[in-house]
PDB file of C-alpha atoms in Angstrom:
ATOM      1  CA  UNK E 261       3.160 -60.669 -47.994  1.00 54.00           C
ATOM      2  CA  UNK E 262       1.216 -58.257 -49.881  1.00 49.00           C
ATOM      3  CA  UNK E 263      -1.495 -57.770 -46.734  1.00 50.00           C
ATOM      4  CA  UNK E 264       2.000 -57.414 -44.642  1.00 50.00           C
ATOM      5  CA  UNK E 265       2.712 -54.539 -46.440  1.00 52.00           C
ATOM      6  CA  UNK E 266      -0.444 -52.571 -46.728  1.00 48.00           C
ATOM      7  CA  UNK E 267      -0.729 -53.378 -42.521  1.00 48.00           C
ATOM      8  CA  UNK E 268       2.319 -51.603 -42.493  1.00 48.00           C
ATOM      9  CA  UNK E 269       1.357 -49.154 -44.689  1.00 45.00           C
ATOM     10  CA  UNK E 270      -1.717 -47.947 -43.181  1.00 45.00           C
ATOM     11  CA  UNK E 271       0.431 -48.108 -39.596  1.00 47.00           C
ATOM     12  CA  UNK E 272       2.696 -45.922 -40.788  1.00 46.00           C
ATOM     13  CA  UNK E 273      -0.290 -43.296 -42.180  1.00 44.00           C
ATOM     14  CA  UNK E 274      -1.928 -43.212 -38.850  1.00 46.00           C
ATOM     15  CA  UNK E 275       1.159 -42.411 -37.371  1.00 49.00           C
ATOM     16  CA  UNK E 276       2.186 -39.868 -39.075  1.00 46.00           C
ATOM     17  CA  UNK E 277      -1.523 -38.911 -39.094  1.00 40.00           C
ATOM     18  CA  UNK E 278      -0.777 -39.156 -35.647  1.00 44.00           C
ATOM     19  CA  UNK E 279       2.297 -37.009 -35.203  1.00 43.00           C
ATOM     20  CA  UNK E 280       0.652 -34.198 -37.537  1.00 42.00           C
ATOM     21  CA  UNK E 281      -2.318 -33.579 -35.848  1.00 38.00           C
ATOM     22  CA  UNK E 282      -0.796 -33.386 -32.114  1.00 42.00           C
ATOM     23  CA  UNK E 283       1.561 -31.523 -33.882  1.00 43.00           C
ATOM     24  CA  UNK E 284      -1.555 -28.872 -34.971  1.00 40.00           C
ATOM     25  CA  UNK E 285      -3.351 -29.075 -32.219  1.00 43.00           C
ATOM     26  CA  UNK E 286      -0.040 -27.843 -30.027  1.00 48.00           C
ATOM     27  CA  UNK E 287       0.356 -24.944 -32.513  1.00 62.00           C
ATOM     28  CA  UNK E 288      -3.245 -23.323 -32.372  1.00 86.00           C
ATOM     29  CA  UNK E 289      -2.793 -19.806 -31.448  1.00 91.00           C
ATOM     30  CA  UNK E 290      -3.336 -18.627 -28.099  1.00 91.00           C
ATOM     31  CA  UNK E 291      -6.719 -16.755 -28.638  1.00 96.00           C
ATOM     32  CA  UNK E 292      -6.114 -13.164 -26.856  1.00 97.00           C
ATOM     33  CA  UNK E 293      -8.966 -10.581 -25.935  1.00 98.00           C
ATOM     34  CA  UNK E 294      -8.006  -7.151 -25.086  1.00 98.00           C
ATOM     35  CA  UNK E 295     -11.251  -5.389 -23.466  1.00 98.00           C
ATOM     36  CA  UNK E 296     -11.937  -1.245 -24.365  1.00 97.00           C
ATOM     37  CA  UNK E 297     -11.653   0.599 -21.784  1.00 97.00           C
ATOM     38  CA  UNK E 298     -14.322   0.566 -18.546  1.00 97.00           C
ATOM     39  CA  UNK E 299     -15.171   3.751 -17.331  1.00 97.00           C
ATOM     40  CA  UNK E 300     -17.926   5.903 -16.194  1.00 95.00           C
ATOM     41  CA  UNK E 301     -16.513   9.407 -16.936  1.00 95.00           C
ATOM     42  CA  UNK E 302     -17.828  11.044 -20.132  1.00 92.00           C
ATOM     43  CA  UNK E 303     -14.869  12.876 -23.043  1.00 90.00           C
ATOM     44  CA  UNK E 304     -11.149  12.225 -22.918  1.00 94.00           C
ATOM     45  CA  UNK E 305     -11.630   9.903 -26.193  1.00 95.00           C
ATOM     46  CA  UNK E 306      -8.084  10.400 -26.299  1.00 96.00           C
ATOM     47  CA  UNK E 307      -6.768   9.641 -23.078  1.00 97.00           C
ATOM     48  CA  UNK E 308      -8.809   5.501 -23.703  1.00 97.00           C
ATOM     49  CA  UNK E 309      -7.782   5.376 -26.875  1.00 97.00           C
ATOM     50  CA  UNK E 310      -4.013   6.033 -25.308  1.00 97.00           C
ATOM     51  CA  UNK E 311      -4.522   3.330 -22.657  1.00 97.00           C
ATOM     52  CA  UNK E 312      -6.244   1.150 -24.720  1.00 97.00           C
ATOM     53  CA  UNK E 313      -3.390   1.064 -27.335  1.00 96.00           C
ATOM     54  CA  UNK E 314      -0.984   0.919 -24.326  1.00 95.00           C
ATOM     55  CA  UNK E 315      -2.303  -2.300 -23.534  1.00 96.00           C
ATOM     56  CA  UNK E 316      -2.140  -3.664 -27.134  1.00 95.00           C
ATOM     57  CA  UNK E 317       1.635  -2.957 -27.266  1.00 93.00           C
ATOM     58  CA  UNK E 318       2.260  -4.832 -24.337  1.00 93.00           C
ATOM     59  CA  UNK E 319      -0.138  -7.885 -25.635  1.00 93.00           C
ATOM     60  CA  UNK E 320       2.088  -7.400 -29.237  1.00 90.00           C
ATOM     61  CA  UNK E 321       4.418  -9.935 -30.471  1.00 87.00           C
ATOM     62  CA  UNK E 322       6.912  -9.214 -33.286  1.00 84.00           C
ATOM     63  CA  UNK E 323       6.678 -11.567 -36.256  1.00 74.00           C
ATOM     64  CA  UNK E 324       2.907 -12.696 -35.082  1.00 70.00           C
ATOM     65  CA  UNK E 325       1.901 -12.491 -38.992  1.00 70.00           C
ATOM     66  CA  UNK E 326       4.898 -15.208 -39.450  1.00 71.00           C
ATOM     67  CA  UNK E 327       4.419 -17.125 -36.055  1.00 70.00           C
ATOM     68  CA  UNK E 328       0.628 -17.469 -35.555  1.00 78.00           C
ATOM     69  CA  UNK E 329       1.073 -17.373 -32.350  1.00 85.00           C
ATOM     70  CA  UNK E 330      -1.282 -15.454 -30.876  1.00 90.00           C
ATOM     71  CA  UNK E 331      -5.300 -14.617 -32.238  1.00 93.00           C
ATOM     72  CA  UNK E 332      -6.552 -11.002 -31.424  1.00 94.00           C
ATOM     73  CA  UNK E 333      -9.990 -11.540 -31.337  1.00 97.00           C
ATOM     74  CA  UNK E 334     -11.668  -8.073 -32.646  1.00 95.00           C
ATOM     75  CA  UNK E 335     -12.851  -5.288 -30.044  1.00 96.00           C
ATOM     76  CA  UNK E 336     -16.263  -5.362 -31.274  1.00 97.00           C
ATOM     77  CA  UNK E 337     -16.696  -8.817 -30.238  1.00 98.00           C
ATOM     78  CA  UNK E 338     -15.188  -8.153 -27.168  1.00 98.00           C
ATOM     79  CA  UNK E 339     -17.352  -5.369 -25.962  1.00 98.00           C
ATOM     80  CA  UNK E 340     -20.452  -7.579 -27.002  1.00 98.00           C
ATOM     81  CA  UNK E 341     -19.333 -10.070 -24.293  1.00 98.00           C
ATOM     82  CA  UNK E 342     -18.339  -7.469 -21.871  1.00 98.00           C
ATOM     83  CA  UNK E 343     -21.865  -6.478 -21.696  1.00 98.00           C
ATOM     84  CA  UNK E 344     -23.591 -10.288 -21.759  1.00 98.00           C
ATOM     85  CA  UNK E 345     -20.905 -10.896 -18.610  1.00 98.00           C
ATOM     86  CA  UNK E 346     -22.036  -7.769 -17.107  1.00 98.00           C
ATOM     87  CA  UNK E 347     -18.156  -6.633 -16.256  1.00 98.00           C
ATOM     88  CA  UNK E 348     -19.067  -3.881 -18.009  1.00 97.00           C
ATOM     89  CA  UNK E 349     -21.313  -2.429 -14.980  1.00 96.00           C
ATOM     90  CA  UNK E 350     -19.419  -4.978 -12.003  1.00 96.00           C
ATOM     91  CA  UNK E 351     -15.919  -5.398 -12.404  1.00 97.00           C
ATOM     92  CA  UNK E 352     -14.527  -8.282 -10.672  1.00 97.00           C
ATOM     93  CA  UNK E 353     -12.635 -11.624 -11.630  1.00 97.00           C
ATOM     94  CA  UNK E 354     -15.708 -13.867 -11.541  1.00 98.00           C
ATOM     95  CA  UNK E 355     -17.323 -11.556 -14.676  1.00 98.00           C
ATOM     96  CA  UNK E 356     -13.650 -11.136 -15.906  1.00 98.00           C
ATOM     97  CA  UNK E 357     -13.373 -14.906 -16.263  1.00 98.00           C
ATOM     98  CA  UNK E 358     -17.408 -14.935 -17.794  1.00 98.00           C
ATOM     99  CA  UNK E 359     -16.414 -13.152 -20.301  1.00 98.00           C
ATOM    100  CA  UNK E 360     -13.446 -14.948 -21.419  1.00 98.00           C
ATOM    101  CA  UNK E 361     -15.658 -18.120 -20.874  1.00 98.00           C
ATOM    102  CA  UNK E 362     -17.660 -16.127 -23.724  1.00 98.00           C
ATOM    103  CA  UNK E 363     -15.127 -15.461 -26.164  1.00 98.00           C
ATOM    104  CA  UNK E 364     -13.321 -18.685 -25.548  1.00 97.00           C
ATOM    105  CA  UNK E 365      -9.885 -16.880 -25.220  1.00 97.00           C
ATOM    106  CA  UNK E 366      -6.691 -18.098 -23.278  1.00 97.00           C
ATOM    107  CA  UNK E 367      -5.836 -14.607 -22.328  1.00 97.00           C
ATOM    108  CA  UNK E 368      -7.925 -11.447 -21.909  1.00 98.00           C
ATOM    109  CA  UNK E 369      -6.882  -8.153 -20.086  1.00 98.00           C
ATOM    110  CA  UNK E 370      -8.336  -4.479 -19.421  1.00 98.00           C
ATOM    111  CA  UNK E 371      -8.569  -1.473 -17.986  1.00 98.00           C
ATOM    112  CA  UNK E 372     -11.271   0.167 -15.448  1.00 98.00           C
ATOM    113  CA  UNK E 373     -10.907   3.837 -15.076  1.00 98.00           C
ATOM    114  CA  UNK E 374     -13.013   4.703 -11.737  1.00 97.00           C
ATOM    115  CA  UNK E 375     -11.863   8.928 -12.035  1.00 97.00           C
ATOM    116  CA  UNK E 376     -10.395  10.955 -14.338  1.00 97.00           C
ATOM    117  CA  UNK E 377     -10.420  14.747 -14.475  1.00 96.00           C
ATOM    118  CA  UNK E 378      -8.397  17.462 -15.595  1.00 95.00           C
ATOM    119  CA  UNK E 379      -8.959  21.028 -14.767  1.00 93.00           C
ATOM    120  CA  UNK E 380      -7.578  24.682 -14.487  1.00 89.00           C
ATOM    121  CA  UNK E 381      -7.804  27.361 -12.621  1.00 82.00           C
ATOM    122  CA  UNK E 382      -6.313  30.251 -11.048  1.00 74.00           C
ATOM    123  CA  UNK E 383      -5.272  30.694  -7.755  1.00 66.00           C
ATOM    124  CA  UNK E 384      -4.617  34.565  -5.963  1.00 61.00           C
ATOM    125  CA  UNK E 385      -1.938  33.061  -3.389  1.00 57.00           C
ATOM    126  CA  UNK E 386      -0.074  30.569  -6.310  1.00 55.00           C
ATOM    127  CA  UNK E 387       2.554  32.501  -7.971  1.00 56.00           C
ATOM    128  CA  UNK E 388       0.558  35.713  -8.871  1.00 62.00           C
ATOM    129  CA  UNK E 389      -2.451  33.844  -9.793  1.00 62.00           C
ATOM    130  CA  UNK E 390      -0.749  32.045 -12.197  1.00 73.00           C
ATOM    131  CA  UNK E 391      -2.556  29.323 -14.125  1.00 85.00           C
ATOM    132  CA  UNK E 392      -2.886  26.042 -12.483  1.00 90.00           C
ATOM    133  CA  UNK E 393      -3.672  22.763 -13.847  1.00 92.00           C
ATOM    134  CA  UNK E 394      -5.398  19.829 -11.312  1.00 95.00           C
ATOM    135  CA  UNK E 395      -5.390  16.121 -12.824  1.00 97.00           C
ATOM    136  CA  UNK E 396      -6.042  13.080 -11.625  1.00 98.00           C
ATOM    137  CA  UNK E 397      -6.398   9.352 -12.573  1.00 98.00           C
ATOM    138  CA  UNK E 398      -7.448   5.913 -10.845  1.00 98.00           C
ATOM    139  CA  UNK E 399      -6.428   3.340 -12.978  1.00 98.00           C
ATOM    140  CA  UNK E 400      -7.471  -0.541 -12.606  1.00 98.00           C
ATOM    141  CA  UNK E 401      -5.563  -3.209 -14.483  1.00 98.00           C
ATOM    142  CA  UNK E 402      -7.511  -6.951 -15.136  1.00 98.00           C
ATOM    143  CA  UNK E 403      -5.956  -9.602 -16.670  1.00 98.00           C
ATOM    144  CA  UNK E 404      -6.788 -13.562 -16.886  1.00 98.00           C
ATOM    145  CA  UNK E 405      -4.312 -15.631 -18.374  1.00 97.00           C
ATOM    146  CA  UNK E 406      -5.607 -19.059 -18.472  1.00 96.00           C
ATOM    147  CA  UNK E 407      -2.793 -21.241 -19.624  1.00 96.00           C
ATOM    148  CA  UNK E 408      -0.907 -20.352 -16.154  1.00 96.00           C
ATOM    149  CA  UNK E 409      -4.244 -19.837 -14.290  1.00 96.00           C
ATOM    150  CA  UNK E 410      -3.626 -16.399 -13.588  1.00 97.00           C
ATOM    151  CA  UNK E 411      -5.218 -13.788 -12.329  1.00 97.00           C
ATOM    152  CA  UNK E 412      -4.430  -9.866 -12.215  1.00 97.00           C
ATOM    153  CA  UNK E 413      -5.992  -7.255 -10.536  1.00 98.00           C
ATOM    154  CA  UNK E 414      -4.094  -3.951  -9.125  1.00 98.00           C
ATOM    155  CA  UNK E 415      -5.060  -0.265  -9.334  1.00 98.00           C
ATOM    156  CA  UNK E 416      -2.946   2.696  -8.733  1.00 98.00           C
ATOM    157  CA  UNK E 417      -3.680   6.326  -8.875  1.00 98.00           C
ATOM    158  CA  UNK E 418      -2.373   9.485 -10.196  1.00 98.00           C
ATOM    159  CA  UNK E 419      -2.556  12.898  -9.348  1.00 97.00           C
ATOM    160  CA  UNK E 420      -0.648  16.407  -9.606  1.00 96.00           C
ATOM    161  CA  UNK E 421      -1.548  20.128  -8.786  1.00 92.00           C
ATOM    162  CA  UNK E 422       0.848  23.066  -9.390  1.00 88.00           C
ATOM    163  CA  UNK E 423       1.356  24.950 -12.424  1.00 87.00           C
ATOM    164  CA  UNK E 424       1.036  24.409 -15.874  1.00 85.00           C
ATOM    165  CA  UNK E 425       2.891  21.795 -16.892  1.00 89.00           C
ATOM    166  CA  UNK E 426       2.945  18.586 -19.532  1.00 90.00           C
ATOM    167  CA  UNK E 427       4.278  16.743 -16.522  1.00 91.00           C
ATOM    168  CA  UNK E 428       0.551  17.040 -15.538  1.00 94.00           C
ATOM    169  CA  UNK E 429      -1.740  16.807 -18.074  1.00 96.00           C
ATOM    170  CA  UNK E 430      -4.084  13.752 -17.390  1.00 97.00           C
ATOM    171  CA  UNK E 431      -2.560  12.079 -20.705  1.00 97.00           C
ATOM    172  CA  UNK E 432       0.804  12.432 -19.051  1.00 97.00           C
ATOM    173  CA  UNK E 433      -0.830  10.837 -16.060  1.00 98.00           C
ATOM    174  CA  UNK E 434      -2.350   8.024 -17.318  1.00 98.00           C
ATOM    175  CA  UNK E 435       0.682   7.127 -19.457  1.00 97.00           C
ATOM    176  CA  UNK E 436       3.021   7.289 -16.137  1.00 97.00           C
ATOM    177  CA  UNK E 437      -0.028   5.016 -14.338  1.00 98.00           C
ATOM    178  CA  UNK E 438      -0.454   2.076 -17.015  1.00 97.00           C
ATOM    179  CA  UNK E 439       3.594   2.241 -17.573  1.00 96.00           C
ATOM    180  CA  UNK E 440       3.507   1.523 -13.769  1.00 97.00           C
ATOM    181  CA  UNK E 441       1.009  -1.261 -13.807  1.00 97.00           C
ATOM    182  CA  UNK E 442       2.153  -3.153 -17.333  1.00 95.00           C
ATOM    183  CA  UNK E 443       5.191  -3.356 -15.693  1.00 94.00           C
ATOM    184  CA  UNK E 444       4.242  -4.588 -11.845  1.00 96.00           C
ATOM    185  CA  UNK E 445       2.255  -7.293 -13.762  1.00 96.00           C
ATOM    186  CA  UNK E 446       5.046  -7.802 -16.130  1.00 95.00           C
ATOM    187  CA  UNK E 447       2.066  -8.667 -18.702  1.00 95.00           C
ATOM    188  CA  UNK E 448       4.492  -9.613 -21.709  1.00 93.00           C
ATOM    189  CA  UNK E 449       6.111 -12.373 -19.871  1.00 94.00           C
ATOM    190  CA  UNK E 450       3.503 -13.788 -18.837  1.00 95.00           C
ATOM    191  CA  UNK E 451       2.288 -13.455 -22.543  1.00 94.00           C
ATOM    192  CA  UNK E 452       5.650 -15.438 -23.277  1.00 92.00           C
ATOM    193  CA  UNK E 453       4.870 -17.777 -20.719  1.00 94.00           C
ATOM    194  CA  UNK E 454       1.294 -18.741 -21.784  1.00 93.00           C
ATOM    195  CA  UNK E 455       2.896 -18.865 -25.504  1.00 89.00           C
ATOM    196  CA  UNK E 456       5.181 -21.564 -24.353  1.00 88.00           C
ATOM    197  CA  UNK E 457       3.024 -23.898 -22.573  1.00 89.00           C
ATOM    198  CA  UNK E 458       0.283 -23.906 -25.619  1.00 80.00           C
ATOM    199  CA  UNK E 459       3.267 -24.669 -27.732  1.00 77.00           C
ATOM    200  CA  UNK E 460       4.497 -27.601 -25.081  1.00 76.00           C
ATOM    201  CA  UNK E 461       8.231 -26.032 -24.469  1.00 60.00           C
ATOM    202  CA  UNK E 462       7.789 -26.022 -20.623  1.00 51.00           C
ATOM    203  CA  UNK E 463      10.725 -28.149 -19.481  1.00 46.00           C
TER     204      UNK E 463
END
């Protein structure tokens, strides 16, 4: 009777055992890698640091500190594999996927920034050689999100020429182009998504 009991016993351990560890293993957080800005052209800090922190809003989810749902790996350690992958110097999806091979994360996303310029000028024949301002941005969004086996890539481009005007400033510009972009990929859904199936609530 007694070695009836402590069978049952231990049975009941390993189940529960069991049931905690799938139970862990289902709620690891999705480890998410969001690349510094790629780009050639030398100055506007400010204009990567705005699209850079564009793209962390969109990867944001309330209550993370309470949820554990999602891991930012740290930019540092990012950049590091950027560089081993080489997408730092060739953008494309195979060194995209390298380098989240690298950082073993579920999700990583970036932006390439072929152009950007802003300039003024003034013109004899524009409004009484009024002061104009020329801007311009090519923006390139990159996104892997492994969970759903998805891939982004899309680019767009922004430009404007007339007057002085915030409407054109190249931060105006690039805020219009990665507001266009974010939402064409619809990147926090598919954050949602990829959230769902680590956790194993796919019906």
């Amino acid at each position: 009777m007694l070695k009836k009991s402590l069978f049952l016993f231990c049975l009941l351990f390993l189940m529960l055992f069991s049931t905690c560890f799938a139970q862990t293993q289902q709620s690891q957080p999705l480890k998410v890698a969001i690349m510094p800005i790629v780009t050639n052209v030398s100055g506007q800090k400010d204009v990567k640091a705005q699209l850079y922190s564009a793209l962390k809003q969109q990867m944001y989810i309330p209550l993370n500190g309470t949820l554990q749902a999602v891991e930012y790996i740290d930019a540092e350690t990012v950049y590091i594999a950027m560089q081993k992958s080489n997408f730092t110097n060739e953008q494309n999806l195979d060194t995209l996927k390298r380098t989240a091979d690298l950082l073993n994360a579920d999700i990583i996303v970036g932006y390439s920034v072929p152009n950007m310029f802003q300039r003024y000028f003034h013109m004899a024949s524009h409004l009484e050689g009024s002061p104009v301002i020329n801007s311009y941005i090519s923006l390139k969004l990159w996104a892997y999100y492994r969970p759903l086996d998805k891939t982004v890539e899309m680019s767009t481009t922004r430009s404007y020429l007339d007057t002085l005007s915030t409407f054109g400033t190249l931060p105006a510009l690039a805020d219009d182009a990665s507001y266009y972009l974010n939402k064409k990929a619809d990147l926090k859904s598919l954050l949602k998504q990829s959230i769902q199936i680590q956790k194993g609530d796919v019906q």
